[in-house]
PDB file of C-alpha atoms in Angstrom:
ATOM      1  CA  MET Z 395     114.596  22.897-117.025  1.00 49.00           C
ATOM      2  CA  THR Z 396     114.497  19.940-118.292  1.00 48.00           C
ATOM      3  CA  ARG Z 397     118.450  19.783-118.570  1.00 50.00           C
ATOM      4  CA  GLY Z 398     118.384  21.354-114.927  1.00 48.00           C
ATOM      5  CA  ARG Z 399     116.461  18.421-113.783  1.00 49.00           C
ATOM      6  CA  THR Z 400     118.725  16.004-115.741  1.00 48.00           C
ATOM      7  CA  GLY Z 401     121.499  17.234-113.288  1.00 53.00           C
ATOM      8  CA  LEU Z 402     119.751  16.667-110.089  1.00 51.00           C
ATOM      9  CA  ALA Z 403     118.904  12.821-110.994  1.00 54.00           C
ATOM     10  CA  PRO Z 404     122.393  11.706-110.941  1.00 57.00           C
ATOM     11  CA  ARG Z 405     123.095  13.321-107.948  1.00 58.00           C
ATOM     12  CA  ARG Z 406     120.520  11.552-105.996  1.00 57.00           C
ATOM     13  CA  VAL Z 407     121.525   8.711-107.742  1.00 50.00           C
ATOM     14  CA  TRP Z 408     124.993   8.873-106.381  1.00 52.00           C
ATOM     15  CA  ARG Z 409     123.825  10.095-103.176  1.00 58.00           C
ATOM     16  CA  GLY Z 410     121.427   7.306-102.576  1.00 57.00           C
ATOM     17  CA  ARG Z 411     124.541   5.170-103.612  1.00 57.00           C
ATOM     18  CA  LEU Z 412     126.975   6.699-101.505  1.00 52.00           C
ATOM     19  CA  ALA Z 413     124.759   5.972 -98.227  1.00 54.00           C
ATOM     20  CA  VAL Z 414     124.766   2.211 -98.952  1.00 50.00           C
ATOM     21  CA  VAL Z 415     127.985   1.503 -99.293  1.00 49.00           C
ATOM     22  CA  ALA Z 416     128.172   3.799 -95.641  1.00 53.00           C
ATOM     23  CA  PHE Z 417     125.978   1.778 -94.166  1.00 49.00           C
ATOM     24  CA  VAL Z 418     127.456  -1.722 -95.908  1.00 47.00           C
ATOM     25  CA  ALA Z 419     131.240  -0.151 -94.415  1.00 52.00           C
ATOM     26  CA  ALA Z 420     129.525   0.398 -90.894  1.00 50.00           C
ATOM     27  CA  LEU Z 421     127.360  -3.445 -90.824  1.00 45.00           C
ATOM     28  CA  LEU Z 422     130.790  -5.001 -91.580  1.00 46.00           C
ATOM     29  CA  GLY Z 423     132.223  -3.076 -89.299  1.00 51.00           C
ATOM     30  CA  VAL Z 424     129.866  -4.155 -86.089  1.00 42.00           C
ATOM     31  CA  LEU Z 425     129.939  -7.903 -87.092  1.00 42.00           C
ATOM     32  CA  ALA Z 426     133.838  -7.581 -87.384  1.00 46.00           C
ATOM     33  CA  ALA Z 427     133.645  -6.282 -83.830  1.00 45.00           C
ATOM     34  CA  ALA Z 428     130.944  -8.970 -82.517  1.00 44.00           C
ATOM     35  CA  PRO Z 429     132.563 -11.562 -80.067  1.00 45.00           C
ATOM     36  CA  SER Z 430     133.231 -15.407 -81.385  1.00 46.00           C
ATOM     37  CA  GLN Z 431     130.521 -17.698 -80.661  1.00 58.00           C
ATOM     38  CA  ALA Z 432     131.869 -19.872 -77.986  1.00 61.00           C
ATOM     39  CA  ALA Z 433     132.395 -23.940 -80.024  1.00 76.00           C
ATOM     40  CA  GLY Z 434     132.458 -25.425 -76.132  1.00 93.00           C
ATOM     41  CA  TYR Z 435     135.427 -27.211 -73.598  1.00 95.00           C
ATOM     42  CA  ARG Z 436     138.276 -28.919 -75.587  1.00 96.00           C
ATOM     43  CA  TYR Z 437     138.274 -32.437 -72.978  1.00 96.00           C
ATOM     44  CA  TRP Z 438     138.376 -36.001 -72.582  1.00 97.00           C
ATOM     45  CA  SER Z 439     134.367 -37.861 -72.423  1.00 97.00           C
ATOM     46  CA  PHE Z 440     133.871 -41.146 -70.746  1.00 98.00           C
ATOM     47  CA  TRP Z 441     131.295 -43.583 -72.504  1.00 98.00           C
ATOM     48  CA  ASP Z 442     129.383 -47.153 -71.473  1.00 98.00           C
ATOM     49  CA  ARG Z 443     128.897 -49.370 -73.733  1.00 98.00           C
ATOM     50  CA  ASP Z 444     125.403 -50.253 -73.723  1.00 95.00           C
ATOM     51  CA  GLY Z 445     124.665 -52.978 -76.497  1.00 90.00           C
ATOM     52  CA  GLY Z 446     125.278 -51.708 -79.847  1.00 93.00           C
ATOM     53  CA  THR Z 447     125.185 -48.074 -78.853  1.00 97.00           C
ATOM     54  CA  TRP Z 448     127.267 -45.924 -77.298  1.00 98.00           C
ATOM     55  CA  THR Z 449     126.121 -43.798 -73.443  1.00 97.00           C
ATOM     56  CA  TYR Z 450     127.362 -40.607 -72.039  1.00 97.00           C
ATOM     57  CA  ALA Z 451     128.485 -42.419 -68.842  1.00 97.00           C
ATOM     58  CA  SER Z 452     126.996 -41.090 -65.911  1.00 95.00           C
ATOM     59  CA  GLN Z 453     130.206 -41.519 -63.662  1.00 95.00           C
ATOM     60  CA  GLY Z 454     134.180 -40.189 -64.074  1.00 96.00           C
ATOM     61  CA  PRO Z 455     135.891 -42.465 -64.578  1.00 97.00           C
ATOM     62  CA  GLY Z 456     137.391 -42.359 -61.229  1.00 96.00           C
ATOM     63  CA  THR Z 457     134.518 -43.361 -59.104  1.00 97.00           C
ATOM     64  CA  ALA Z 458     133.087 -45.892 -61.987  1.00 98.00           C
ATOM     65  CA  ARG Z 459     133.434 -49.700 -61.602  1.00 98.00           C
ATOM     66  CA  PRO Z 460     132.969 -51.347 -64.487  1.00 98.00           C
ATOM     67  CA  ASP Z 461     132.045 -55.284 -64.579  1.00 98.00           C
ATOM     68  CA  ASP Z 462     133.761 -58.103 -66.245  1.00 98.00           C
ATOM     69  CA  GLY Z 463     133.056 -58.056 -69.789  1.00 98.00           C
ATOM     70  CA  ASP Z 464     131.802 -54.076 -69.691  1.00 98.00           C
ATOM     71  CA  VAL Z 465     133.452 -52.009 -73.182  1.00 98.00           C
ATOM     72  CA  GLN Z 466     133.753 -48.188 -72.391  1.00 98.00           C
ATOM     73  CA  GLY Z 467     135.158 -45.495 -74.433  1.00 98.00           C
ATOM     74  CA  PHE Z 468     136.996 -42.626 -73.843  1.00 98.00           C
ATOM     75  CA  ARG Z 469     136.948 -39.810 -76.964  1.00 98.00           C
ATOM     76  CA  PHE Z 470     138.716 -36.204 -77.125  1.00 98.00           C
ATOM     77  CA  SER Z 471     136.927 -33.186 -79.058  1.00 97.00           C
ATOM     78  CA  VAL Z 472     135.534 -29.789 -78.253  1.00 96.00           C
ATOM     79  CA  SER Z 473     131.710 -29.804 -76.729  1.00 92.00           C
ATOM     80  CA  GLU Z 474     129.311 -27.506 -75.747  1.00 88.00           C
ATOM     81  CA  ASP Z 475     127.757 -30.168 -73.300  1.00 84.00           C
ATOM     82  CA  SER Z 476     127.376 -33.785 -73.027  1.00 85.00           C
ATOM     83  CA  LYS Z 477     124.310 -33.725 -75.422  1.00 86.00           C
ATOM     84  CA  ASP Z 478     126.822 -32.438 -78.405  1.00 85.00           C
ATOM     85  CA  ALA Z 479     130.099 -34.582 -77.211  1.00 93.00           C
ATOM     86  CA  ALA Z 480     131.726 -36.808 -80.099  1.00 96.00           C
ATOM     87  CA  LYS Z 481     131.302 -40.372 -79.387  1.00 97.00           C
ATOM     88  CA  PRO Z 482     134.275 -42.705 -79.775  1.00 98.00           C
ATOM     89  CA  ARG Z 483     135.412 -44.406 -82.819  1.00 97.00           C
ATOM     90  CA  GLY Z 484     136.133 -47.930 -84.517  1.00 94.00           C
ATOM     91  CA  PRO Z 485     135.423 -51.361 -83.094  1.00 93.00           C
ATOM     92  CA  ALA Z 486     133.411 -51.470 -80.312  1.00 97.00           C
ATOM     93  CA  ASP Z 487     133.131 -55.219 -79.704  1.00 97.00           C
ATOM     94  CA  PHE Z 488     134.418 -57.036 -76.535  1.00 98.00           C
ATOM     95  CA  LYS Z 489     135.079 -60.658 -77.799  1.00 97.00           C
ATOM     96  CA  GLU Z 490     137.270 -58.869 -80.475  1.00 97.00           C
ATOM     97  CA  ILE Z 491     139.196 -56.692 -78.536  1.00 98.00           C
ATOM     98  CA  CYS Z 492     139.825 -59.171 -75.651  1.00 98.00           C
ATOM     99  CA  ARG Z 493     140.586 -62.251 -77.457  1.00 97.00           C
ATOM    100  CA  ARG Z 494     143.816 -61.679 -76.766  1.00 97.00           C
ATOM    101  CA  THR Z 495     144.073 -61.058 -72.965  1.00 98.00           C
ATOM    102  CA  PRO Z 496     142.413 -64.672 -71.470  1.00 97.00           C
ATOM    103  CA  ALA Z 497     140.853 -64.573 -68.220  1.00 97.00           C
ATOM    104  CA  GLU Z 498     141.910 -65.011 -64.733  1.00 97.00           C
ATOM    105  CA  ASP Z 499     140.840 -65.652 -61.067  1.00 97.00           C
ATOM    106  CA  GLY Z 500     139.899 -63.028 -59.424  1.00 96.00           C
ATOM    107  CA  ARG Z 501     140.507 -60.267 -62.264  1.00 98.00           C
ATOM    108  CA  LYS Z 502     137.853 -58.636 -64.353  1.00 98.00           C
ATOM    109  CA  ARG Z 503     138.779 -57.787 -68.573  1.00 98.00           C
ATOM    110  CA  VAL Z 504     137.541 -54.495 -69.236  1.00 98.00           C
ATOM    111  CA  ALA Z 505     137.676 -53.505 -73.309  1.00 98.00           C
ATOM    112  CA  LEU Z 506     138.502 -49.683 -73.803  1.00 98.00           C
ATOM    113  CA  VAL Z 507     138.166 -47.669 -77.131  1.00 98.00           C
ATOM    114  CA  ILE Z 508     140.610 -44.859 -76.736  1.00 98.00           C
ATOM    115  CA  ASP Z 509     139.291 -41.936 -79.810  1.00 98.00           C
ATOM    116  CA  PHE Z 510     142.165 -39.109 -80.200  1.00 98.00           C
ATOM    117  CA  GLY Z 511     139.862 -36.936 -82.066  1.00 97.00           C
ATOM    118  CA  LEU Z 512     139.865 -35.313 -85.064  1.00 96.00           C
ATOM    119  CA  PRO Z 513     143.141 -32.694 -85.786  1.00 95.00           C
ATOM    120  CA  ARG Z 514     140.892 -29.555 -85.999  1.00 92.00           C
ATOM    121  CA  ASP Z 515     139.853 -30.296 -82.443  1.00 93.00           C
ATOM    122  CA  ALA Z 516     143.821 -30.960 -81.601  1.00 94.00           C
ATOM    123  CA  PRO Z 517     146.140 -27.638 -79.751  1.00 92.00           C
ATOM    124  CA  HIS Z 518     148.005 -26.352 -82.172  1.00 82.00           C
ATOM    125  CA  ASP Z 519     150.866 -27.911 -81.032  1.00 73.00           C
ATOM    126  CA  ASP Z 520     149.596 -31.477 -81.085  1.00 86.00           C
ATOM    127  CA  ASN Z 521     148.544 -33.962 -83.705  1.00 92.00           C
ATOM    128  CA  PRO Z 522     146.216 -36.385 -82.821  1.00 97.00           C
ATOM    129  CA  PRO Z 523     147.185 -40.488 -82.769  1.00 97.00           C
ATOM    130  CA  ALA Z 524     145.303 -42.892 -84.033  1.00 97.00           C
ATOM    131  CA  PRO Z 525     142.146 -43.942 -82.386  1.00 97.00           C
ATOM    132  CA  ARG Z 526     143.143 -47.881 -80.614  1.00 98.00           C
ATOM    133  CA  THR Z 527     141.744 -49.935 -78.556  1.00 98.00           C
ATOM    134  CA  ALA Z 528     143.011 -51.970 -75.615  1.00 98.00           C
ATOM    135  CA  CYS Z 529     141.734 -55.047 -73.086  1.00 98.00           C
ATOM    136  CA  ALA Z 530     142.569 -53.791 -69.338  1.00 98.00           C
ATOM    137  CA  ARG Z 531     142.769 -57.056 -67.068  1.00 98.00           C
ATOM    138  CA  VAL Z 532     142.497 -55.354 -63.517  1.00 98.00           C
ATOM    139  CA  ALA Z 533     141.651 -56.369 -59.892  1.00 98.00           C
ATOM    140  CA  GLU Z 534     137.801 -57.044 -59.369  1.00 98.00           C
ATOM    141  CA  ASP Z 535     136.696 -53.562 -58.019  1.00 98.00           C
ATOM    142  CA  ALA Z 536     139.508 -51.788 -59.650  1.00 98.00           C
ATOM    143  CA  THR Z 537     137.750 -48.374 -60.962  1.00 98.00           C
ATOM    144  CA  SER Z 538     137.386 -47.352 -64.925  1.00 98.00           C
ATOM    145  CA  ALA Z 539     140.727 -45.222 -63.970  1.00 98.00           C
ATOM    146  CA  ASP Z 540     142.591 -47.903 -63.176  1.00 98.00           C
ATOM    147  CA  ALA Z 541     141.992 -49.735 -66.039  1.00 98.00           C
ATOM    148  CA  LEU Z 542     143.014 -46.981 -68.269  1.00 98.00           C
ATOM    149  CA  ALA Z 543     145.745 -46.819 -66.522  1.00 98.00           C
ATOM    150  CA  SER Z 544     146.693 -50.007 -66.864  1.00 98.00           C
ATOM    151  CA  VAL Z 545     146.842 -49.613 -70.552  1.00 98.00           C
ATOM    152  CA  ALA Z 546     147.391 -46.109 -71.665  1.00 98.00           C
ATOM    153  CA  LYS Z 547     150.397 -43.836 -69.220  1.00 96.00           C
ATOM    154  CA  PRO Z 548     150.935 -41.591 -69.023  1.00 97.00           C
ATOM    155  CA  LEU Z 549     148.030 -40.070 -67.614  1.00 97.00           C
ATOM    156  CA  ARG Z 550     147.582 -36.550 -66.903  1.00 97.00           C
ATOM    157  CA  TYR Z 551     144.738 -35.329 -64.340  1.00 97.00           C
ATOM    158  CA  ASP Z 552     144.084 -31.119 -63.109  1.00 95.00           C
ATOM    159  CA  SER Z 553     143.765 -30.607 -59.562  1.00 94.00           C
ATOM    160  CA  LYS Z 554     139.947 -31.086 -59.237  1.00 93.00           C
ATOM    161  CA  ALA Z 555     140.984 -35.019 -60.479  1.00 92.00           C
ATOM    162  CA  LEU Z 556     139.486 -33.939 -63.845  1.00 95.00           C
ATOM    163  CA  LEU Z 557     141.102 -36.573 -66.870  1.00 97.00           C
ATOM    164  CA  CYS Z 558     143.336 -34.569 -69.004  1.00 98.00           C
ATOM    165  CA  ALA Z 559     145.629 -36.491 -70.874  1.00 98.00           C
ATOM    166  CA  ILE Z 560     145.824 -40.518 -72.444  1.00 98.00           C
ATOM    167  CA  ASP Z 561     148.981 -41.856 -72.740  1.00 97.00           C
ATOM    168  CA  GLY Z 562     150.334 -37.937 -72.622  1.00 96.00           C
ATOM    169  CA  TYR Z 563     147.567 -36.527 -75.176  1.00 97.00           C
ATOM    170  CA  PRO Z 564     147.225 -34.372 -74.891  1.00 96.00           C
ATOM    171  CA  ARG Z 565     150.240 -32.267 -74.199  1.00 94.00           C
ATOM    172  CA  SER Z 566     148.732 -29.119 -72.571  1.00 93.00           C
ATOM    173  CA  GLY Z 567     145.389 -27.721 -71.475  1.00 94.00           C
ATOM    174  CA  CYS Z 568     143.023 -29.354 -69.872  1.00 96.00           C
ATOM    175  CA  GLY Z 569     138.856 -28.749 -70.009  1.00 95.00           C
ATOM    176  CA  GLU Z 570     139.854 -25.454 -71.912  1.00 95.00           C
ATOM    177  CA  GLN Z 571     137.399 -23.253 -73.522  1.00 94.00           C
ATOM    178  CA  VAL Z 572     137.452 -22.762 -77.344  1.00 92.00           C
ATOM    179  CA  SER Z 573     135.916 -20.200 -79.450  1.00 86.00           C
ATOM    180  CA  ASN Z 574     135.046 -21.110 -82.998  1.00 78.00           C
ATOM    181  CA  ASP Z 575     138.044 -18.509 -83.940  1.00 69.00           C
ATOM    182  CA  THR Z 576     140.375 -20.271 -81.776  1.00 64.00           C
ATOM    183  CA  LEU Z 577     139.255 -23.645 -84.075  1.00 65.00           C
ATOM    184  CA  LYS Z 578     140.059 -21.976 -87.380  1.00 55.00           C
ATOM    185  CA  THR Z 579     143.855 -20.765 -86.589  1.00 58.00           C
ATOM    186  CA  GLU Z 580     144.588 -23.716 -84.055  1.00 58.00           C
ATOM    187  CA  GLY Z 581     143.036 -26.653 -85.766  1.00 47.00           C
ATOM    188  CA  GLN Z 582     143.331 -26.275 -89.409  1.00 50.00           C
ATOM    189  CA  PRO Z 583     143.002 -29.546 -91.041  1.00 47.00           C
ATOM    190  CA  LYS Z 584     145.664 -31.501 -91.127  1.00 43.00           C
ATOM    191  CA  ALA Z 585     146.588 -34.947 -92.990  1.00 41.00           C
ATOM    192  CA  GLY Z 586     144.187 -36.900 -92.624  1.00 41.00           C
ATOM    193  CA  GLY Z 587     141.051 -34.916 -90.686  1.00 41.00           C
ATOM    194  CA  ASP Z 588     137.593 -35.404 -90.942  1.00 44.00           C
ATOM    195  CA  LYS Z 589     136.785 -32.465 -93.797  1.00 39.00           C
ATOM    196  CA  GLY Z 590     132.907 -33.562 -94.177  1.00 37.00           C
ATOM    197  CA  GLU Z 591     132.216 -31.884 -90.505  1.00 40.00           C
ATOM    198  CA  ASP Z 592     131.023 -28.122 -91.144  1.00 38.00           C
ATOM    199  CA  ARG Z 593     130.664 -25.534 -88.084  1.00 40.00           C
ATOM    200  CA  GLY Z 594     128.792 -23.292 -89.857  1.00 41.00           C
ATOM    201  CA  PRO Z 595     129.722 -20.009 -92.204  1.00 42.00           C
ATOM    202  CA  SER Z 596     132.138 -17.322 -90.891  1.00 41.00           C
ATOM    203  CA  VAL Z 597     131.687 -14.105 -90.342  1.00 42.00           C
ATOM    204  CA  GLY Z 598     132.910 -12.788 -93.511  1.00 45.00           C
ATOM    205  CA  LEU Z 599     131.064 -14.875 -95.446  1.00 40.00           C
ATOM    206  CA  ILE Z 600     127.297 -14.029 -93.626  1.00 43.00           C
ATOM    207  CA  ALA Z 601     128.904 -10.405 -93.996  1.00 45.00           C
ATOM    208  CA  GLY Z 602     129.647 -10.516 -97.933  1.00 45.00           C
ATOM    209  CA  ALA Z 603     126.542 -12.253 -98.108  1.00 44.00           C
ATOM    210  CA  VAL Z 604     124.599  -9.218 -96.047  1.00 45.00           C
ATOM    211  CA  ALA Z 605     126.618  -6.230 -98.097  1.00 45.00           C
ATOM    212  CA  VAL Z 606     125.298  -8.280-101.939  1.00 43.00           C
ATOM    213  CA  ALA Z 607     121.757  -8.630-101.015  1.00 46.00           C
ATOM    214  CA  LEU Z 608     121.762  -4.620 -99.518  1.00 46.00           C
ATOM    215  CA  LEU Z 609     123.218  -3.196-103.110  1.00 46.00           C
ATOM    216  CA  GLY Z 610     121.218  -5.523-105.281  1.00 48.00           C
ATOM    217  CA  GLY Z 611     117.955  -3.872-103.337  1.00 50.00           C
ATOM    218  CA  ALA Z 612     119.277  -0.521-103.724  1.00 50.00           C
ATOM    219  CA  ALA Z 613     119.913  -0.979-107.349  1.00 48.00           C
ATOM    220  CA  PHE Z 614     116.738  -2.054-107.398  1.00 46.00           C
ATOM    221  CA  TRP Z 615     114.993   0.882-105.646  1.00 49.00           C
ATOM    222  CA  GLN Z 616     117.046   3.159-107.670  1.00 54.00           C
ATOM    223  CA  ALA Z 617     115.920   1.485-111.112  1.00 49.00           C
ATOM    224  CA  ARG Z 618     111.825   1.523-109.839  1.00 53.00           C
ATOM    225  CA  ARG Z 619     112.673   5.443-109.667  1.00 55.00           C
ATOM    226  CA  ARG Z 620     114.152   6.053-112.476  1.00 55.00           C
ATOM    227  CA  ARG Z 621     111.702   4.410-114.446  1.00 55.00           C
ATOM    228  CA  GLY Z 622     108.582   6.261-112.286  1.00 54.00           C
TER     229      GLY Z 622
END
């Protein structure tokens, strides 16, 4: 009788382990098949300098009319919305940017900060140029788009007048939706990339952690049964 009971226990243990393995395999399959979470849209955002901070512009560059002495910025990135959009980097002082551009009667000067973004946000066939500044001297009634065109041609717009490219960057695309998986395959960090920002754990990492936790819990449960 004792020998018969001893033979049943290992079979029960292995059945339990096989059930756990089957459950983990099914869970991994579900996670792998789950749709990728959207990271946002890849586009040029437009900013106004308010004192010492950047604020998201309330108008588009085609309708905004800056005053003489204003500072405006453009930043290319992948963002969910205006609250999530990355701000232009680098110096943003009007006197510094326009120090070599003297004032003229009947014209205004607008300081522009043009930030082409990080390598991870770039389309797969492009490398972002370094951020730069420019001082646009334009007519008094010129828009922000006019100021930008005077210092950063060629510009590219879509049929809805959305700004798609500044100084020819990027070469293709315009406000397209981007998934996290696309960022992993297209936007792998290149030379000069910012490695300090994290977009969160991958599905594989989450699935692995779940599997380890489940196996550990099953082993603990089997050990308790044996002790009992």
